[in-house]
Short mmCIF file of C-alpha atoms in Angstrom, two decimals:
data_model
loop_
_atom_site.label_atom_id
_atom_site.label_comp_id
_atom_site.label_asym_id
_atom_site.label_seq_id
_atom_site.Cartn_x
_atom_site.Cartn_y
_atom_site.Cartn_z
CA UNK A 1 0.03 -0.24 -0.06
CA UNK A 2 1.33 3.36 -0.86
CA UNK A 3 1.66 6.18 1.79
CA UNK A 4 -1.01 8.14 -0.44
CA UNK A 5 -3.39 5.17 -0.25
CA UNK A 6 -2.46 4.79 3.36
CA UNK A 7 -3.15 8.01 4.56
CA UNK A 8 -6.44 8.22 2.78
CA UNK A 9 -7.94 4.75 4.36
CA UNK A 10 -6.44 6.13 7.86
CA UNK A 11 -8.41 9.46 7.46
CA UNK A 12 -11.44 7.71 6.30
CA UNK A 13 -11.19 5.21 8.98
CA UNK A 14 -10.60 8.16 11.84
CA UNK A 15 -13.10 10.31 10.11
CA UNK A 16 -16.03 7.28 10.38
CA UNK A 17 -15.16 6.89 14.15
CA UNK A 18 -15.28 10.57 14.97
CA UNK A 19 -18.78 11.04 13.21
CA UNK A 20 -20.01 7.82 14.71
CA UNK A 21 -18.97 9.64 18.22
CA UNK A 22 -20.66 12.94 17.47
CA UNK A 23 -23.69 11.66 16.35
CA UNK A 24 -24.01 8.75 19.10
CA UNK A 25 -26.26 10.91 21.36
CA UNK A 26 -28.60 11.97 18.74
CA UNK A 27 -28.98 8.36 17.38
CA UNK A 28 -29.35 7.18 20.88
CA UNK A 29 -31.82 9.19 21.98
CA UNK A 30 -33.86 10.51 18.86
CA UNK A 31 -37.33 10.67 20.25
CA UNK A 32 -38.04 11.95 23.83
CA UNK A 33 -36.40 9.42 25.25
CA UNK A 34 -34.28 10.52 28.42
CA UNK A 35 -30.91 10.08 28.71
CA UNK A 36 -29.91 7.16 31.06
CA UNK A 37 -28.35 8.84 34.69
CA UNK A 38 -25.35 6.82 34.37
CA UNK A 39 -24.18 7.86 30.47
CA UNK A 40 -24.70 11.22 32.15
CA UNK A 41 -22.67 10.92 35.19
CA UNK A 42 -20.00 9.29 32.96
CA UNK A 43 -20.39 12.25 30.41
CA UNK A 44 -19.50 14.45 33.21
CA UNK A 45 -16.55 12.98 34.75
CA UNK A 46 -14.81 11.50 31.82
CA UNK A 47 -13.61 14.46 30.44
CA UNK A 48 -10.80 15.97 32.77
CA UNK A 49 -9.39 12.20 32.97
CA UNK A 50 -9.24 11.40 29.41
CA UNK A 51 -7.37 14.67 29.01
CA UNK A 52 -5.03 14.02 31.82
CA UNK A 53 -4.33 10.67 30.05
CA UNK A 54 -3.96 11.93 26.73
CA UNK A 55 -1.28 14.51 28.22
CA UNK A 56 0.87 11.40 29.98
CA UNK A 57 0.64 10.06 26.24
CA UNK A 58 2.18 12.64 24.84
CA UNK A 59 4.60 12.42 27.03
CA UNK A 60 5.56 8.96 26.75
CA UNK A 61 5.44 9.57 22.87
CA UNK A 62 8.12 11.93 23.10
CA UNK A 63 9.99 9.46 24.27
CA UNK A 64 9.12 6.61 22.08
CA UNK A 65 11.89 5.66 19.64
CA UNK A 66 14.93 7.39 21.77
CA UNK A 67 16.27 7.08 25.32
CA UNK A 68 15.26 9.65 28.38
CA UNK A 69 18.42 10.42 28.06
CA UNK A 70 18.89 11.54 24.70
CA UNK A 71 15.48 13.36 24.81
CA UNK A 72 17.04 15.45 27.80
CA UNK A 73 15.49 13.63 30.84
CA UNK A 74 12.28 15.60 30.58
CA UNK A 75 13.51 18.57 31.20
CA UNK A 76 12.11 20.24 27.80
CA UNK A 77 8.42 18.85 28.72
CA UNK A 78 8.64 20.11 32.06
CA UNK A 79 10.21 23.40 31.54
CA UNK A 80 7.55 23.80 28.62
CA UNK A 81 4.54 22.70 30.61
CA UNK A 82 5.18 24.59 33.57
CA UNK A 83 5.66 27.85 31.50
CA UNK A 84 2.11 26.45 29.62
CA UNK A 85 0.13 25.92 33.14
CA UNK A 86 1.60 28.95 34.89
CA UNK A 87 0.40 31.68 31.87
CA UNK A 88 -3.07 29.94 31.46
CA UNK A 89 -3.75 30.12 35.00
CA UNK A 90 -1.87 33.93 34.99
CA UNK A 91 -3.56 35.56 31.67
CA UNK A 92 -6.57 32.86 30.89
CA UNK A 93 -5.44 33.15 27.08
CA UNK A 94 -5.44 29.66 25.79
CA UNK A 95 -3.66 30.81 22.62
CA UNK A 96 -0.70 32.96 24.66
CA UNK A 97 -0.26 29.90 26.71
CA UNK A 98 -0.02 27.52 23.64
CA UNK A 99 2.35 29.57 21.41
CA UNK A 100 4.50 30.28 24.52
CA UNK A 101 4.63 26.79 25.42
CA UNK A 102 5.41 25.49 22.22
CA UNK A 103 7.84 27.97 21.00
CA UNK A 104 10.07 27.32 24.60
CA UNK A 105 9.80 23.89 23.84
CA UNK A 106 10.89 24.30 20.11
CA UNK A 107 13.97 26.41 21.44
CA UNK A 108 15.03 23.90 23.89
CA UNK A 109 14.67 20.75 21.96
CA UNK A 110 16.65 22.14 18.80
CA UNK A 111 19.33 23.82 20.69
CA UNK A 112 20.33 21.81 23.87
CA UNK A 113 19.15 18.35 23.68
CA UNK B 1 -29.74 33.49 7.59
CA UNK B 2 -29.65 37.23 7.52
CA UNK B 3 -26.62 39.21 7.63
CA UNK B 4 -26.87 40.01 11.28
CA UNK B 5 -26.68 36.31 12.40
CA UNK B 6 -23.77 35.97 9.76
CA UNK B 7 -22.15 38.98 11.91
CA UNK B 8 -22.87 37.72 14.99
CA UNK B 9 -21.69 34.66 14.59
CA UNK B 10 -18.61 35.98 13.03
CA UNK B 11 -17.91 38.03 16.02
CA UNK B 12 -18.45 35.20 18.02
CA UNK B 13 -15.99 32.83 16.18
CA UNK B 14 -12.96 35.32 16.45
CA UNK B 15 -11.33 33.62 19.04
CA UNK B 16 -11.72 30.34 17.50
CA UNK B 17 -10.14 31.67 13.98
CA UNK B 18 -7.25 32.66 15.82
CA UNK B 19 -6.84 29.44 18.05
CA UNK B 20 -7.66 27.29 14.58
CA UNK B 21 -5.22 28.57 12.03
CA UNK B 22 -2.32 28.69 14.45
CA UNK B 23 -2.87 25.16 15.72
CA UNK B 24 -3.96 24.17 12.42
CA UNK B 25 -0.96 25.79 10.80
CA UNK B 26 1.54 23.81 13.45
CA UNK B 27 -0.23 20.32 12.79
CA UNK B 28 0.12 21.19 8.95
CA UNK B 29 3.67 22.33 9.09
CA UNK B 30 4.47 19.05 11.36
CA UNK B 31 2.81 17.21 8.71
CA UNK B 32 4.80 18.34 5.98
CA UNK B 33 7.87 18.11 7.99
CA UNK B 34 7.52 14.72 8.93
CA UNK B 35 5.42 12.59 6.23
CA UNK B 36 6.46 12.60 2.35
CA UNK B 37 3.40 12.50 0.30
CA UNK B 38 2.32 13.46 -2.87
CA UNK B 39 0.01 16.23 -3.20
CA UNK B 40 0.71 16.62 0.78
CA UNK B 41 -1.46 20.06 0.65
CA UNK B 42 -4.15 18.24 -0.73
CA UNK B 43 -3.89 15.99 1.86
CA UNK B 44 -3.76 18.18 4.39
CA UNK B 45 -7.07 19.67 3.24
CA UNK B 46 -9.11 16.50 3.13
CA UNK B 47 -8.15 15.10 6.32
CA UNK B 48 -8.85 18.54 8.11
CA UNK B 49 -11.88 18.41 6.00
CA UNK B 50 -13.43 15.48 6.92
CA UNK B 51 -12.09 15.07 10.53
CA UNK B 52 -12.64 18.37 12.04
CA UNK B 53 -10.12 17.45 15.11
CA UNK B 54 -6.84 18.93 16.36
CA UNK B 55 -5.77 16.08 18.34
CA UNK B 56 -6.36 13.74 15.50
CA UNK B 57 -4.41 15.64 12.84
CA UNK B 58 -0.95 15.99 14.63
CA UNK B 59 -1.26 12.32 15.91
CA UNK B 60 -2.39 11.23 12.59
CA UNK B 61 1.18 12.13 11.33
CA UNK B 62 2.63 9.52 13.83
CA UNK B 63 0.20 6.87 12.44
CA UNK B 64 1.55 7.93 8.75
CA UNK B 65 4.68 7.39 9.86
CA UNK B 66 4.61 4.08 11.49
CA UNK B 67 1.54 3.01 9.11
CA UNK B 68 -0.24 2.17 12.43
CA UNK B 69 -2.85 -0.77 11.47
CA UNK B 70 -6.52 0.59 10.38
CA UNK B 71 -7.53 -1.69 13.29
CA UNK B 72 -5.32 0.22 16.02
CA UNK B 73 -6.19 3.73 14.08
CA UNK B 74 -9.93 2.91 14.91
CA UNK B 75 -9.45 2.11 18.69
CA UNK B 76 -7.24 4.88 19.01
CA UNK B 77 -9.54 7.83 17.29
CA UNK B 78 -12.03 6.41 20.00
CA UNK B 79 -9.99 7.27 22.83
CA UNK B 80 -9.15 10.35 21.44
CA UNK B 81 -12.67 11.41 20.67
CA UNK B 82 -14.86 9.89 23.06
CA UNK B 83 -15.70 13.29 24.63
CA UNK B 84 -17.38 14.40 21.57
CA UNK B 85 -19.79 11.62 22.18
CA UNK B 86 -20.86 13.60 25.50
CA UNK B 87 -21.38 16.88 23.73
CA UNK B 88 -24.32 16.22 21.89
CA UNK B 89 -26.28 15.14 25.40
CA UNK B 90 -26.87 19.02 25.59
CA UNK B 91 -27.87 19.90 22.11
CA UNK B 92 -30.28 17.17 21.19
CA UNK B 93 -33.05 19.20 22.15
CA UNK B 94 -31.85 22.53 20.50
CA UNK B 95 -31.52 20.87 17.37
CA UNK B 96 -34.79 18.89 17.24
CA UNK B 97 -36.44 21.34 15.17
CA UNK B 98 -33.75 21.67 12.30
CA UNK B 99 -34.29 19.54 8.68
CA UNK B 100 -32.05 16.48 8.92
CA UNK B 101 -29.73 17.79 6.41
CA UNK B 102 -28.61 20.58 8.55
CA UNK B 103 -28.83 18.46 11.52
CA UNK B 104 -26.12 16.02 9.77
CA UNK B 105 -23.74 19.11 9.15
CA UNK B 106 -23.89 20.41 12.98
CA UNK B 107 -23.51 17.20 14.28
CA UNK B 108 -20.53 16.35 11.57
CA UNK B 109 -18.43 20.02 12.55
CA UNK B 110 -18.92 19.76 16.28
CA UNK B 111 -15.46 20.23 17.37
CA UNK B 112 -14.84 21.76 21.05
CA UNK B 113 -14.70 25.08 20.06
CA UNK B 114 -17.74 25.08 18.28
CA UNK B 115 -19.61 23.28 21.15
CA UNK B 116 -18.95 25.98 23.63
CA UNK B 117 -20.29 28.56 21.33
CA UNK B 118 -23.11 25.95 20.31
CA UNK B 119 -24.39 25.65 23.98
CA UNK B 120 -24.50 29.41 24.45
CA UNK B 121 -25.90 30.34 21.51
CA UNK B 122 -29.21 32.18 23.58
CA UNK B 123 -26.93 34.70 24.78
CA UNK B 124 -25.20 35.22 21.89
CA UNK B 125 -27.99 35.21 19.05
CA UNK B 126 -29.26 39.09 18.40
CA UNK B 127 -32.73 39.96 19.54
CA UNK B 128 -35.18 38.88 17.11
CA UNK B 129 -33.06 36.21 15.09
CA UNK B 130 -32.66 32.26 14.70
CA UNK B 131 -30.76 30.92 17.36
CA UNK B 132 -30.14 27.91 14.84
CA UNK B 133 -28.79 29.77 12.38
CA UNK B 134 -26.19 31.50 14.47
CA UNK B 135 -25.41 27.84 15.57
CA UNK B 136 -24.93 26.73 11.98
CA UNK B 137 -23.09 30.38 10.92
CA UNK B 138 -20.51 29.21 13.88
CA UNK B 139 -20.20 25.92 12.77
CA UNK B 140 -19.58 26.32 9.33
CA UNK B 141 -17.02 29.29 10.20
CA UNK B 142 -15.17 27.19 12.33
CA UNK B 143 -15.07 24.65 9.46
CA UNK B 144 -13.59 26.89 7.32
CA UNK B 145 -11.04 28.22 9.61
CA UNK B 146 -9.98 24.65 10.42
CA UNK B 147 -9.31 23.77 7.14
CA UNK B 148 -7.46 26.78 6.07
CA UNK B 149 -5.06 26.38 9.09
CA UNK B 150 -4.18 22.88 8.16
CA UNK B 151 -4.00 23.61 4.67
CA UNK B 152 -1.85 26.87 5.00
CA UNK B 153 0.53 25.06 7.47
CA UNK B 154 0.79 22.09 4.47
CA UNK B 155 1.61 24.83 1.97
CA UNK B 156 3.89 26.55 4.16
CA UNK B 157 5.83 23.57 5.23
CA UNK B 158 6.29 22.08 1.84
CA UNK B 159 7.52 25.49 0.11
CA UNK B 160 9.65 26.48 2.84
CA UNK B 161 10.90 23.37 4.60
CA UNK B 162 12.29 24.82 7.87
CA UNK B 163 13.38 23.20 11.35
CA UNK B 164 9.72 21.79 13.03
CA UNK B 165 11.43 20.37 15.44
CA UNK B 166 9.23 19.90 18.88
CA UNK B 167 6.22 21.64 17.19
CA UNK B 168 4.41 18.95 18.11
CA UNK B 169 4.31 19.95 21.56
CA UNK B 170 1.23 22.13 20.41
CA UNK B 171 -0.61 19.27 20.93
CA UNK B 172 0.65 18.54 24.72
CA UNK B 173 0.20 22.48 25.37
CA UNK B 174 -3.64 21.95 24.09
CA UNK B 175 -4.43 19.36 26.60
CA UNK B 176 -2.91 21.60 29.23
CA UNK B 177 -4.59 24.36 28.96
CA UNK B 178 -7.94 22.49 28.73
CA UNK B 179 -7.22 20.59 31.92
CA UNK B 180 -5.98 23.75 33.51
CA UNK B 181 -9.88 25.26 32.78
CA UNK B 182 -10.90 22.19 33.89
CA UNK B 183 -9.13 21.50 37.60
CA UNK B 184 -10.67 25.04 38.70
CA UNK B 185 -13.31 22.46 39.71
CA UNK B 186 -12.79 19.90 42.85
CA UNK B 187 -14.20 17.40 41.21
CA UNK B 188 -12.65 17.64 37.84
CA UNK B 189 -9.01 17.41 39.99
CA UNK B 190 -10.30 14.15 41.30
CA UNK B 191 -11.04 13.15 37.73
CA UNK B 192 -7.58 13.93 36.03
CA UNK B 193 -5.85 11.99 38.85
CA UNK B 194 -7.77 8.86 37.98
CA UNK B 195 -6.90 9.81 34.34
CA UNK B 196 -3.29 10.38 35.47
CA UNK B 197 -2.81 7.26 37.79
CA UNK B 198 -4.44 5.18 34.97
CA UNK B 199 -2.32 6.14 31.97
CA UNK B 200 0.70 5.52 34.21
CA UNK B 201 -0.29 2.10 35.03
CA UNK B 202 -1.15 1.76 31.43
CA UNK B 203 2.41 2.63 30.32
CA UNK B 204 3.85 0.66 33.47
CA UNK B 205 2.42 -2.66 31.82
CA UNK B 206 2.13 -1.89 28.05
CA UNK B 207 4.17 -0.33 25.36
CA UNK B 208 3.31 3.68 24.13
CA UNK B 209 1.42 2.41 21.81
CA UNK B 210 -0.83 0.48 23.36
CA UNK B 211 -1.22 2.17 26.42
CA UNK B 212 -4.87 4.45 25.62
CA UNK B 213 -7.09 1.08 25.99
CA UNK B 214 -6.02 -0.55 28.84
CA UNK B 215 -6.00 2.78 30.87
CA UNK B 216 -9.46 3.70 29.53
CA UNK B 217 -10.93 0.51 30.76
CA UNK B 218 -9.44 1.25 33.92
CA UNK B 219 -10.67 4.89 34.19
CA UNK B 220 -14.09 3.26 33.26
CA UNK B 221 -14.06 0.58 36.27
CA UNK B 222 -12.86 3.48 38.96
CA UNK B 223 -15.75 5.72 37.70
CA UNK B 224 -18.50 3.04 37.74
CA UNK B 225 -16.94 1.51 41.13
CA UNK B 226 -16.71 4.83 42.74
CA UNK B 227 -19.63 6.12 41.20
CA UNK B 228 -21.12 7.25 44.51
CA UNK B 229 -18.61 9.19 45.83
CA UNK B 230 -18.14 10.88 42.57
CA UNK B 231 -21.46 11.75 42.31
CA UNK B 232 -21.21 13.22 46.21
CA UNK B 233 -18.89 15.97 44.87
CA UNK B 234 -20.24 16.73 41.39
CA UNK B 235 -22.50 20.29 42.06
CA UNK B 236 -26.38 19.57 42.53
CA UNK B 237 -27.23 21.81 39.59
CA UNK B 238 -27.72 19.99 35.96
CA UNK B 239 -24.97 21.86 34.06
CA UNK B 240 -23.98 19.96 31.03
CA UNK B 241 -20.11 19.23 30.75
#
């Protein structure tokens, strides 16, 4: 399979799953059926846990295929993450926090690691 | 749709324009810098137009590099985007009067940012105008911004290759920002802790590419087992999300 064909298939597979997830509540409760309490409960507690899990996954992915030492012992991730969280608490401007953190991270990994 | 509604939708969506063009460009540049594809801007255009999903757009670069099996693509997309399945619950009633095709478009285009504007549409629609026209305008504009950002990033990254190492941190930063905001509430901090511990357990017992599914299972089990404890801490007021 060429990379282009793979990319097309992957996009379609990911698209079908994503759209099915978005449509799920509308399909499940199309009439006037009430939403079961357990689903409502999971819907309220799950988002922060899922995001937190993905953050850990991002850190793990940054070290996939290279040693902890060659990636800078987690220092680039730690420094940039502290900057992002601190800026977000202080300024409450998502775009500023993301750009500042990403630029700091790029500067560190391109020049010091 | 009247001009007034469209104008209100445009003004409401301005922060999304900034966010999507910046994040989209980062994702497009990452794609162009990492993966060698023929007609790369076209693929960037197509994937951003179909999926309209930030985290997915970043992570699919790794998947293409690794030619990840499609079954795993499906599972990981599920883990990544399962939150979307919760958004609709607060919009079912609102979207009910819409004709079928328009409703399908609003469901398809439901991103985090669009959702945030749509649940708030009552306050943002000018008096005397239709809220659903506002929702449609916001959804369409956000969709355009995202396609524009990713495609522009891919074009820039292809035309002038520069050192984009580390740009993938934009995705981590995005998640950190969302979590920081969510952690203002106590019960969300507890939930976040469950997510972190589950993810670490997943990584300890599995490889990075296989850690998310066991972590999700563990999280689900914890939430179901300790449902009483969590529900007591939830705010009584029925506010969605």
